[in-house]
mmCIF file of C-alpha atoms in Angstrom:
data_model
loop_
_atom_site.group_PDB
_atom_site.id
_atom_site.type_symbol
_atom_site.label_atom_id
_atom_site.label_comp_id
_atom_site.label_asym_id
_atom_site.label_seq_id
_atom_site.Cartn_x
_atom_site.Cartn_y
_atom_site.Cartn_z
ATOM 1 C CA MET A 1 89.805 75.335 84.776
ATOM 2 C CA ASN A 2 87.266 73.099 83.044
ATOM 3 C CA GLY A 3 87.825 70.439 85.680
ATOM 4 C CA ALA A 4 91.593 70.962 85.957
ATOM 5 C CA PRO A 5 93.069 71.783 89.374
ATOM 6 C CA VAL A 6 93.602 75.496 89.952
ATOM 7 C CA GLN A 7 95.443 77.163 92.825
ATOM 8 C CA VAL A 8 93.817 80.276 94.260
ATOM 9 C CA THR A 9 95.514 82.915 96.374
ATOM 10 C CA ALA A 10 93.344 85.679 97.776
ATOM 11 C CA THR A 11 93.249 88.586 100.180
ATOM 12 C CA ILE A 12 90.209 89.557 102.226
ATOM 13 C CA GLY A 13 90.136 93.215 103.228
ATOM 14 C CA SER A 14 88.869 94.574 106.535
ATOM 15 C CA ASP A 15 85.863 95.938 104.621
ATOM 16 C CA GLY A 16 85.018 92.460 103.270
ATOM 17 C CA SER A 17 86.451 93.093 99.805
ATOM 18 C CA VAL A 18 88.347 90.275 98.095
ATOM 19 C CA SER A 19 91.019 90.110 95.414
ATOM 20 C CA GLY A 20 93.088 87.259 94.175
ATOM 21 C CA THR A 21 94.945 85.306 91.538
ATOM 22 C CA LEU A 22 94.225 81.939 89.927
ATOM 23 C CA LEU A 23 97.187 79.808 88.871
ATOM 24 C CA ASN A 24 97.394 76.948 86.379
ATOM 25 C CA PRO A 25 98.695 73.573 87.624
ATOM 26 C CA ASP A 26 102.165 74.531 86.286
ATOM 27 C CA GLY A 27 102.166 77.715 88.418
ATOM 28 C CA SER A 28 101.575 80.147 85.561
ATOM 29 C CA LYS A 29 98.982 82.877 86.077
ATOM 30 C CA TYR A 30 95.514 82.023 84.745
ATOM 31 C CA GLY A 31 93.651 85.124 85.857
ATOM 32 C CA VAL A 32 92.612 87.565 88.555
ATOM 33 C CA PHE A 33 89.408 88.434 90.387
ATOM 34 C CA TRP A 34 88.179 91.143 92.738
ATOM 35 C CA GLY A 35 84.937 92.021 94.468
ATOM 36 C CA ARG A 36 83.216 93.608 97.427
ATOM 37 C CA PRO A 37 80.089 93.166 99.530
ATOM 38 C CA SER A 38 76.846 94.188 97.850
ATOM 39 C CA GLY A 39 74.378 94.624 100.658
ATOM 40 C CA ALA A 40 74.208 92.326 103.662
ATOM 41 C CA ARG A 41 73.690 89.043 101.810
ATOM 42 C CA SER A 42 75.751 89.041 98.611
ATOM 43 C CA MET A 43 79.056 89.947 97.007
ATOM 44 C CA GLN A 44 79.735 91.088 93.490
ATOM 45 C CA GLY A 45 82.849 91.628 91.482
ATOM 46 C CA SER A 46 84.694 91.025 88.254
ATOM 47 C CA PHE A 47 87.285 88.676 86.807
ATOM 48 C CA ASP A 48 89.839 88.561 84.005
ATOM 49 C CA LEU A 49 90.794 85.044 82.924
ATOM 50 C CA ASN A 50 93.445 85.453 80.246
ATOM 51 C CA GLY A 51 91.480 88.224 78.560
ATOM 52 C CA ARG A 52 88.022 86.729 79.146
ATOM 53 C CA VAL A 53 86.407 89.298 81.411
ATOM 54 C CA GLY A 54 83.111 89.231 83.218
ATOM 55 C CA ASP A 55 81.209 89.912 86.388
ATOM 56 C CA TRP A 56 80.075 87.636 89.196
ATOM 57 C CA THR A 57 77.622 87.711 92.090
ATOM 58 C CA VAL A 58 77.426 85.210 94.949
ATOM 59 C CA PRO A 59 75.211 84.877 98.024
ATOM 60 C CA LEU A 60 76.908 85.246 101.405
ATOM 61 C CA ARG A 61 76.511 82.664 104.131
ATOM 62 C CA VAL A 62 78.319 84.677 106.801
ATOM 63 C CA PRO A 63 77.872 88.279 107.974
ATOM 64 C CA VAL A 64 79.779 91.004 106.141
ATOM 65 C CA PRO A 65 82.398 92.725 108.352
ATOM 66 C CA LYS A 66 81.333 96.191 109.532
#
């Protein structure tokens, strides 16, 4: 991260939940993330980046699947 390219693979569930993996440029695992819709206009979740854990919230620009 910090400006370095990172590959992201993710899965979007039928309920709008997301989970995925971030990879370093050499293909090694950098971290994981997961989240789910939080109301109609945002998502929230958590991440673990090589032991650095935290939470995130983002606004949604598209409708959440019902």
